[in-house]
Short mmCIF file of C-alpha atoms in Angstrom, two decimals:
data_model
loop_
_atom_site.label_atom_id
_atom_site.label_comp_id
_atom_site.label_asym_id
_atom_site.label_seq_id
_atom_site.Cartn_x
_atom_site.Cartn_y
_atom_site.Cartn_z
CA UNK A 1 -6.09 -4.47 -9.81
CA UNK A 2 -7.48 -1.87 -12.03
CA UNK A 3 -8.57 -0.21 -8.38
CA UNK A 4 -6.05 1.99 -6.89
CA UNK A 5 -4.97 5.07 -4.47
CA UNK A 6 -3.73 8.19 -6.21
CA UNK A 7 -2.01 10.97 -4.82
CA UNK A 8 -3.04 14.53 -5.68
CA UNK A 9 0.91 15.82 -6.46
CA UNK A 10 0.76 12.89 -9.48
CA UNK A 11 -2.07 14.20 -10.71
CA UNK A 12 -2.39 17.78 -10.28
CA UNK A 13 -1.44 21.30 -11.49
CA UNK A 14 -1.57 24.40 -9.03
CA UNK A 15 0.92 26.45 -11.05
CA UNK A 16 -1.71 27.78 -13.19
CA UNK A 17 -4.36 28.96 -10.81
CA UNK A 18 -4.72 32.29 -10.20
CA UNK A 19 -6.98 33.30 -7.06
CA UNK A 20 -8.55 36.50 -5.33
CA UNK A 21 -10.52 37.41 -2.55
CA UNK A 22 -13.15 39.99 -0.99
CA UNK A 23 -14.48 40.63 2.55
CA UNK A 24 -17.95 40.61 2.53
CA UNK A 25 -19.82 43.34 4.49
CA UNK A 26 -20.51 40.67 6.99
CA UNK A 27 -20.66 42.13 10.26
CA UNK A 28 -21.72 38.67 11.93
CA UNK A 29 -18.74 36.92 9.86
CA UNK A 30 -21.16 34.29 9.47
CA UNK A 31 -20.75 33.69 5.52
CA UNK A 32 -22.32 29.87 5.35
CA UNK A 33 -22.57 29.21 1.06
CA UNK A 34 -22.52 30.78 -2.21
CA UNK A 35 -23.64 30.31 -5.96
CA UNK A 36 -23.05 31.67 -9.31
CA UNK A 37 -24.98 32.67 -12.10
CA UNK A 38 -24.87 30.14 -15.39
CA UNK A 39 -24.69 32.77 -17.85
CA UNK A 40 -23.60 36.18 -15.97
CA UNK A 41 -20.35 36.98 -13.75
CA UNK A 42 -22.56 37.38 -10.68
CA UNK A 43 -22.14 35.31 -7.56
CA UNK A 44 -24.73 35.08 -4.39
CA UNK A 45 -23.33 34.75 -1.00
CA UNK A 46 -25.79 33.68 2.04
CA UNK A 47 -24.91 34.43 5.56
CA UNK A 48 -26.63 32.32 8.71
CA UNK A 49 -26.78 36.35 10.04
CA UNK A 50 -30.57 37.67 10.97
CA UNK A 51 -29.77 41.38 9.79
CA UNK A 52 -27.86 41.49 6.16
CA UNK A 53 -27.38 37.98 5.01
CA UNK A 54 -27.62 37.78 1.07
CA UNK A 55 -24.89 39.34 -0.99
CA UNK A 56 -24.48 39.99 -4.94
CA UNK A 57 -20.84 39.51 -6.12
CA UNK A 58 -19.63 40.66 -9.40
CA UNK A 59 -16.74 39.24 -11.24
CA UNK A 60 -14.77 41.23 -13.46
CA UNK A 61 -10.95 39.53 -14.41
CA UNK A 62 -9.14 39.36 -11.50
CA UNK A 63 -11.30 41.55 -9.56
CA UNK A 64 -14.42 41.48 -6.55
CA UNK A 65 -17.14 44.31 -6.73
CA UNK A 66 -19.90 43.68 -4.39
CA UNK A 67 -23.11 45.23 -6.04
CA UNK A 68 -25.80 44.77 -3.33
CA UNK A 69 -26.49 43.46 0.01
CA UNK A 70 -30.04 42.63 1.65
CA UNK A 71 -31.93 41.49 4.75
CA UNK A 72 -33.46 37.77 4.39
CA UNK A 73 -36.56 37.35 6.73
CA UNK A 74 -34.22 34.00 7.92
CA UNK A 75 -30.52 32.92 7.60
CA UNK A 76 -29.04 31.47 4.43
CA UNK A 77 -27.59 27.97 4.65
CA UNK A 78 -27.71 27.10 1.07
CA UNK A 79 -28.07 28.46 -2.05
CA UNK A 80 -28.79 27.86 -6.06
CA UNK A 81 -28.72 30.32 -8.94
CA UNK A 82 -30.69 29.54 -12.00
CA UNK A 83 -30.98 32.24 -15.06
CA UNK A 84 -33.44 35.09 -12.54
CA UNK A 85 -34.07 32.48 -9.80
CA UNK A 86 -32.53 32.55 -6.67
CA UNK A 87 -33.37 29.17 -4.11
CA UNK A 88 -32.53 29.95 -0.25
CA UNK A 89 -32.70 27.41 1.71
CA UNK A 90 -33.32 28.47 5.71
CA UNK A 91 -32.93 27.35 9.07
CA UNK A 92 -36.89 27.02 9.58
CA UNK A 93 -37.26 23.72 7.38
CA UNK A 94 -38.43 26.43 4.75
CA UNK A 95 -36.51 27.35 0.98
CA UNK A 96 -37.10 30.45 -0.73
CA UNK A 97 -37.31 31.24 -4.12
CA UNK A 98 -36.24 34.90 -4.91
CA UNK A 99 -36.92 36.65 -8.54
CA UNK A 100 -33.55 38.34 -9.58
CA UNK A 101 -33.37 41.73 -11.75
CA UNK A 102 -29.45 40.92 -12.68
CA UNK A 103 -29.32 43.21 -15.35
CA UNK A 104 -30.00 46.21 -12.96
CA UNK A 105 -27.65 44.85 -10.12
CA UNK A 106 -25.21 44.50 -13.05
CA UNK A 107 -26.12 48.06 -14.02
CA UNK A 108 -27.14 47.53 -17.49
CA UNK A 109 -30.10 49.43 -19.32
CA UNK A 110 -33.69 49.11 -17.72
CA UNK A 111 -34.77 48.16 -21.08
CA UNK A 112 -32.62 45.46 -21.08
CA UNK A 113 -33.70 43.71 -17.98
CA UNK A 114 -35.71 40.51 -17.91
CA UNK A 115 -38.28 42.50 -15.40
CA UNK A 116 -38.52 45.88 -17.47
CA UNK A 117 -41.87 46.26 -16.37
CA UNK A 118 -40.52 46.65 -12.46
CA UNK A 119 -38.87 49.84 -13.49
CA UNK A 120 -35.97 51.63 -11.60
CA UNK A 121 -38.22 51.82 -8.71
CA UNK A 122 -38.99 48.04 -8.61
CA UNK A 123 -37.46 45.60 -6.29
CA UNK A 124 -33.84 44.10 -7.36
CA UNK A 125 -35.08 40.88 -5.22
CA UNK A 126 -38.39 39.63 -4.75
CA UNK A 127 -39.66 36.54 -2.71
CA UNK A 128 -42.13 34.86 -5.31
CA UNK A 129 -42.14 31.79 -3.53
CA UNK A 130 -42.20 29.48 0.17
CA UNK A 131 -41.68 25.80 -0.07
CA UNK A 132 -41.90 24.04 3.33
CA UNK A 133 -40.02 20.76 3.24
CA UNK A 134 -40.60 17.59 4.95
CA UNK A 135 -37.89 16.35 7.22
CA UNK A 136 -37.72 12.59 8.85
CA UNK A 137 -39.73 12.12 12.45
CA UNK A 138 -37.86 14.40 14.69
CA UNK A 139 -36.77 13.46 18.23
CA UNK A 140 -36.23 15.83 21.50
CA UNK A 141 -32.91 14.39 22.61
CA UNK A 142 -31.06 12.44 20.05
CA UNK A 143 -30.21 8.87 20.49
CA UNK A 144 -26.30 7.80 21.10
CA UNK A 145 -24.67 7.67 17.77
CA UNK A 146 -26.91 10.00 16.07
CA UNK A 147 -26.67 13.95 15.02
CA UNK A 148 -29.14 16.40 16.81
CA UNK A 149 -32.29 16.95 14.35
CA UNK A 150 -31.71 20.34 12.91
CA UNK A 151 -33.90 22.28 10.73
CA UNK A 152 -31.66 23.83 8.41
CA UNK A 153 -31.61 22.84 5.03
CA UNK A 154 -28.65 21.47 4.07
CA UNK A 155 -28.30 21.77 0.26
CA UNK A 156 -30.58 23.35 -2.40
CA UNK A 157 -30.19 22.58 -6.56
CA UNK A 158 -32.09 23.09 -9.65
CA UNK A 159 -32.77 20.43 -12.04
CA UNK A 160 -31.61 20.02 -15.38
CA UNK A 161 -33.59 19.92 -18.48
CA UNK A 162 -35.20 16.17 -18.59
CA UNK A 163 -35.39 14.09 -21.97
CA UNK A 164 -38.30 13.82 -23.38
CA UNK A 165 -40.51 9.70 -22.95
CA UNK A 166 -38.06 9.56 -19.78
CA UNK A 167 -41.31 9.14 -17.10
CA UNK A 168 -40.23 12.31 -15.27
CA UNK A 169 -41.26 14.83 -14.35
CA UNK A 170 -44.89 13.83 -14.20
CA UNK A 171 -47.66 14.83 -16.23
CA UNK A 172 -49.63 16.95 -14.24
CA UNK A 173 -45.58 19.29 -13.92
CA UNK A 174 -46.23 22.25 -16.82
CA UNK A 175 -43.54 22.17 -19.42
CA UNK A 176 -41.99 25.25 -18.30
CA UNK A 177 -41.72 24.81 -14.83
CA UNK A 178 -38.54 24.79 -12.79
CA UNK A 179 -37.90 21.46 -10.62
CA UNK A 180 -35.62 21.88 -7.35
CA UNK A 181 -34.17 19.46 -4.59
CA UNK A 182 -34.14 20.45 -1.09
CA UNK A 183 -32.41 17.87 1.44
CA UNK A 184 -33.66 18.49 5.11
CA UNK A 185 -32.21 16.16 7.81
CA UNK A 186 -31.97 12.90 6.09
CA UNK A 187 -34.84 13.48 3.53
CA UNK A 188 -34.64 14.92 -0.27
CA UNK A 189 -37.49 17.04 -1.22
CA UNK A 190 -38.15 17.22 -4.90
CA UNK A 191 -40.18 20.64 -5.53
CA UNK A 192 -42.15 21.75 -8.45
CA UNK A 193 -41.51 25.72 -7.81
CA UNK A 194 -45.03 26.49 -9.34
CA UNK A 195 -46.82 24.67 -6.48
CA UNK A 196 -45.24 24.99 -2.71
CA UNK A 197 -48.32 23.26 -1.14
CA UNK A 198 -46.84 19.71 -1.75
CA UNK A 199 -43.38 18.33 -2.63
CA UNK A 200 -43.66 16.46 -5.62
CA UNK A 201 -41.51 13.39 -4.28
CA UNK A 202 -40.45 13.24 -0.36
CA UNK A 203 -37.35 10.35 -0.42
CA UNK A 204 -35.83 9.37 3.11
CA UNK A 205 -32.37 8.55 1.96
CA UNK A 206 -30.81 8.20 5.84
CA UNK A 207 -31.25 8.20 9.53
CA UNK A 208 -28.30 11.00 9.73
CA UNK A 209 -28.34 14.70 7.80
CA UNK A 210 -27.85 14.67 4.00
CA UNK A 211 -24.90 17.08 3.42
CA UNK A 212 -25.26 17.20 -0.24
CA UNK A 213 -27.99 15.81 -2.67
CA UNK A 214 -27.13 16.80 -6.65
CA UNK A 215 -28.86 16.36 -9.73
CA UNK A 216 -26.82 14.31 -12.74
CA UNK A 217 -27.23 16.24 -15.98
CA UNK A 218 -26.44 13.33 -18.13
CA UNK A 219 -29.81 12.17 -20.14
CA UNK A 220 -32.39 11.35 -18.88
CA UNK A 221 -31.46 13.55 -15.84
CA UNK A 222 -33.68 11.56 -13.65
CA UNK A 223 -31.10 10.56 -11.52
CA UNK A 224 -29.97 11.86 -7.94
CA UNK A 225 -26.98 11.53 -5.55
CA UNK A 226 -26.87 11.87 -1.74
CA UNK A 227 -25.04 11.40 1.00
CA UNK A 228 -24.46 12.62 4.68
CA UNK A 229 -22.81 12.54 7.79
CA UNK A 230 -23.46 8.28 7.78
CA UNK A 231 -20.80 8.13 5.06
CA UNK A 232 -23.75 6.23 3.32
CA UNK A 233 -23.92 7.25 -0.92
CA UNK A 234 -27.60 6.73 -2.81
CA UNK A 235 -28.76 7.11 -5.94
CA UNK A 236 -32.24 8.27 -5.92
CA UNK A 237 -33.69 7.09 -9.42
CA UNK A 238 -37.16 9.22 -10.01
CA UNK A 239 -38.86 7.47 -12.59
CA UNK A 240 -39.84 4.18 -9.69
CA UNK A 241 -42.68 4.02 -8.38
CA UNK A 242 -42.72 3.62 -4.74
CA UNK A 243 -39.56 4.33 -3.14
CA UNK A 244 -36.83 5.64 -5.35
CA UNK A 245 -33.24 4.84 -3.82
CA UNK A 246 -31.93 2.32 -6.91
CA UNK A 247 -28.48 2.33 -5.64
CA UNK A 248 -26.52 2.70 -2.38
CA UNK A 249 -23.16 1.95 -1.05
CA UNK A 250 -20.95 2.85 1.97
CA UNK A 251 -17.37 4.27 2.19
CA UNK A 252 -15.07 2.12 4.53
CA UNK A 253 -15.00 4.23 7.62
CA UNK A 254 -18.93 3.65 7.45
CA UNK A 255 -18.83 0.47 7.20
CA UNK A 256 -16.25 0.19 10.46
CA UNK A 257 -18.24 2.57 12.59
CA UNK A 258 -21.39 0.89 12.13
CA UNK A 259 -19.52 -2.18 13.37
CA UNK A 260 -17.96 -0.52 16.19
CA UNK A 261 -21.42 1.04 16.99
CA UNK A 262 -24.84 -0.77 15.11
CA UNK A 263 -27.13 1.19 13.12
CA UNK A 264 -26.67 4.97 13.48
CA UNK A 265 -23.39 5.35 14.34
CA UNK A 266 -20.13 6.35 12.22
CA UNK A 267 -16.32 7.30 12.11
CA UNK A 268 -15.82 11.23 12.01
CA UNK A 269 -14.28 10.37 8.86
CA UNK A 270 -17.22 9.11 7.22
CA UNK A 271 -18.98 12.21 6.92
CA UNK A 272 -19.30 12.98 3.08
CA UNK A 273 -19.43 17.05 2.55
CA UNK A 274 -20.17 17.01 -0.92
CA UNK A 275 -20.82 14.65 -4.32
CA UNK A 276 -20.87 15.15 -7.92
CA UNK A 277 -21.15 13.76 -10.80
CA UNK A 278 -18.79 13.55 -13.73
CA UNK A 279 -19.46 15.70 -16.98
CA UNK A 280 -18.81 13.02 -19.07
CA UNK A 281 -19.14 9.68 -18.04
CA UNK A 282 -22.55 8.74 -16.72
CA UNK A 283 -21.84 6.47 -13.96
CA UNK A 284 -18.73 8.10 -12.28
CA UNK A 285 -19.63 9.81 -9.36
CA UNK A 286 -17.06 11.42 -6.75
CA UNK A 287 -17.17 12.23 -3.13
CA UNK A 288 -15.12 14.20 -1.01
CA UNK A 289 -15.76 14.56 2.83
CA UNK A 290 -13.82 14.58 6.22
CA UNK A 291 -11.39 11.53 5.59
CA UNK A 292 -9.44 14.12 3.62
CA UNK A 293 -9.59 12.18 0.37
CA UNK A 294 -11.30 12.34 -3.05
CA UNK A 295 -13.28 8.92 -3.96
CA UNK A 296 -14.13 8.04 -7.60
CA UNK A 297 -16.96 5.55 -7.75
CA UNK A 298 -18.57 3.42 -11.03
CA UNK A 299 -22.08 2.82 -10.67
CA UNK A 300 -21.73 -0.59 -12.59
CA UNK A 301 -19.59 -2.22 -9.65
CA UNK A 302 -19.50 -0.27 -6.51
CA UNK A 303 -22.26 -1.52 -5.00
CA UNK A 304 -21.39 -4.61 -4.73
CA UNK A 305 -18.40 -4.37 -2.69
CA UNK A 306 -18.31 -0.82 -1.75
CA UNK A 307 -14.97 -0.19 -3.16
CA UNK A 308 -14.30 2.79 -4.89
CA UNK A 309 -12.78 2.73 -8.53
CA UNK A 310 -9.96 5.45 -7.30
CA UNK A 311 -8.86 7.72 -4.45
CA UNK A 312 -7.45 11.09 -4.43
CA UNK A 313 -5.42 12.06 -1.34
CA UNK A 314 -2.66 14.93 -0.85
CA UNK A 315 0.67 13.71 0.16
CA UNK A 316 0.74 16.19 2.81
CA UNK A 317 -2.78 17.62 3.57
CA UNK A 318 -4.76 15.71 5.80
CA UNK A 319 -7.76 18.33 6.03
CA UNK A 320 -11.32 17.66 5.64
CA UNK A 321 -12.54 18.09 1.48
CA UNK A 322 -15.40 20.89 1.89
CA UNK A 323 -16.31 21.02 -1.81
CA UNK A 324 -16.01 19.01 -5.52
CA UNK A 325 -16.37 20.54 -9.07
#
């Protein structure tokens, strides 16, 4: 009883948000993701464009200055900002990790920058790294039920800082190094950005694309979420050994496709578009995709039954959720 359907108007405040908006100098109109900085009022925008295609945002108050625009060697399709890093992720199966000067683009002091030695001459974005990702067996013509292989990746993230005796990261990972996620197809790539010759961790987590795969931040941050276009949600748990999915359920319109259809094949309205996890509890997780609803799940029960804890719906908007924070 203590499971129920909410709707968003019971809920939910709109009076107080205040909004703005700036056309990019896109001239494909091809703007495909963004990301902002964690400690400055800059925001990256990638395009899937072959000429300009990565944009730097500033945000001042209620107002949009873009500060700089550059060329990517390939389209953007995802993006994650962390301190000076930048992660790309392409459409070649590759990410790329870019070196930021944000004080500069911000137009602070040289002196002040985190890559004085550069200069004023120096580069504002540097490549200083090429990870090529590992995607499931691809196929030439897809099989009925399933999405064409595609070598985009989906969804890049940094990881959080890990607690210490927690079995992750491994040994042989420096201190100071910065871990990252990539999901390609239906496969999460866990990246050590001081080595790009190897992935760290490949996990197949699904037969169908991963939309989004996130990090949780709660201790011991070894713990990550994923889910797709099969409606299918796991928890990837990195300290096992061996294969690392610990936890997996399916929404309902998953669960009815693959009965209309076998293995492979789901509603349109399974598709899940994004995930995250809850800044305070450690087992809530929500999901938001193309059933136009909002699902809260508990990690302690869900799996059993695959019933979500809560649901989220407008009374009147039936459109697809693109996005969770």
């Amino acid at each position: 009883r203590w499971r129920r359907a909410y709707l968003a108007s019971d809920t939910g405040d709109s009076s107080g948000v205040q909004s703005t908006s700036l056309a990019l100098p896109d001239e494909s109109r091809f703007t495909t993701c963004m990301a902002m900085s964690e400690d400055q009022s800059l925001l990256a925008a990638g395009s899937g464009s072959y000429d300009t295609n990565m944009f730097f945002v500033q945000s001042l108050d209620d107002q949009l200055d873009v500060k700089a625009s550059f060329a990517s060697k390939f389209p953007i399709y995802s993006l994650a900002f962390k301190g000076d890093l930048l992660m790309a992720g392409t459409d070649r199966n590759t990410s790329v990790l870019y070196k930021v000067d944000r004080a500069r683009l911000l137009g602070y002091a040289v002196e002040n920058s985190i890559d004085a030695t550069q200069g004023v001459d120096g580069p504002l974005v540097r490549c200083v790294g090429t990870y090529k990702n590992k995607a499931a067996k691809s196929i030439d013509i897809a099989a009925p039920g399933s999405h064409i292989p595609t070598k985009r990746v989906a969804c890049v993230e940094f990881a959080p800082a890990f607690a210490s005796g927690s079995g992750w990261p491994p040994s042989s990972v420096a201190p100071n190094s910065e871990l990252f996620l990539s999901a390609l197809g239906g496969v999460v790539n866990i990246w050590d950005a001081t080595r790009n010759q190897q992935a760290l961790r490949v996990e197949k987590v699904s037969a169908q694309p991963v939309c989004r795969a996130t990090w949780s931040a709660q201790a011991p941050a070894t713990l990550v979420a994923a889910a797709g276009f099969d409606g299918v949600i796991s928890i990837l748990d990195l300290r096992r050994r061996g294969k690392a999915v610990a936890w997996r359920t399916a929404q309902p319109e998953a669960a009815f496709g693959a009965w209309l259809g076998g293995d492979g094949y789901s509603s349109a309205g399974a598709c899940i578009n994004d995930v995250a996890w809850s800044p305070f509890v450690p087992y809530w997780l929500a999901t938001g995709g193309e059933g136009g609803s909002v699902r809260v799940w508990d990690l302690r029960y869900a799996a059993a039954d695959g019933a979500a804890v809560a649901t989220l719906r407008h009374p009147t908007n039936h459109g697809a959720i693109r996005s969770l924070a």
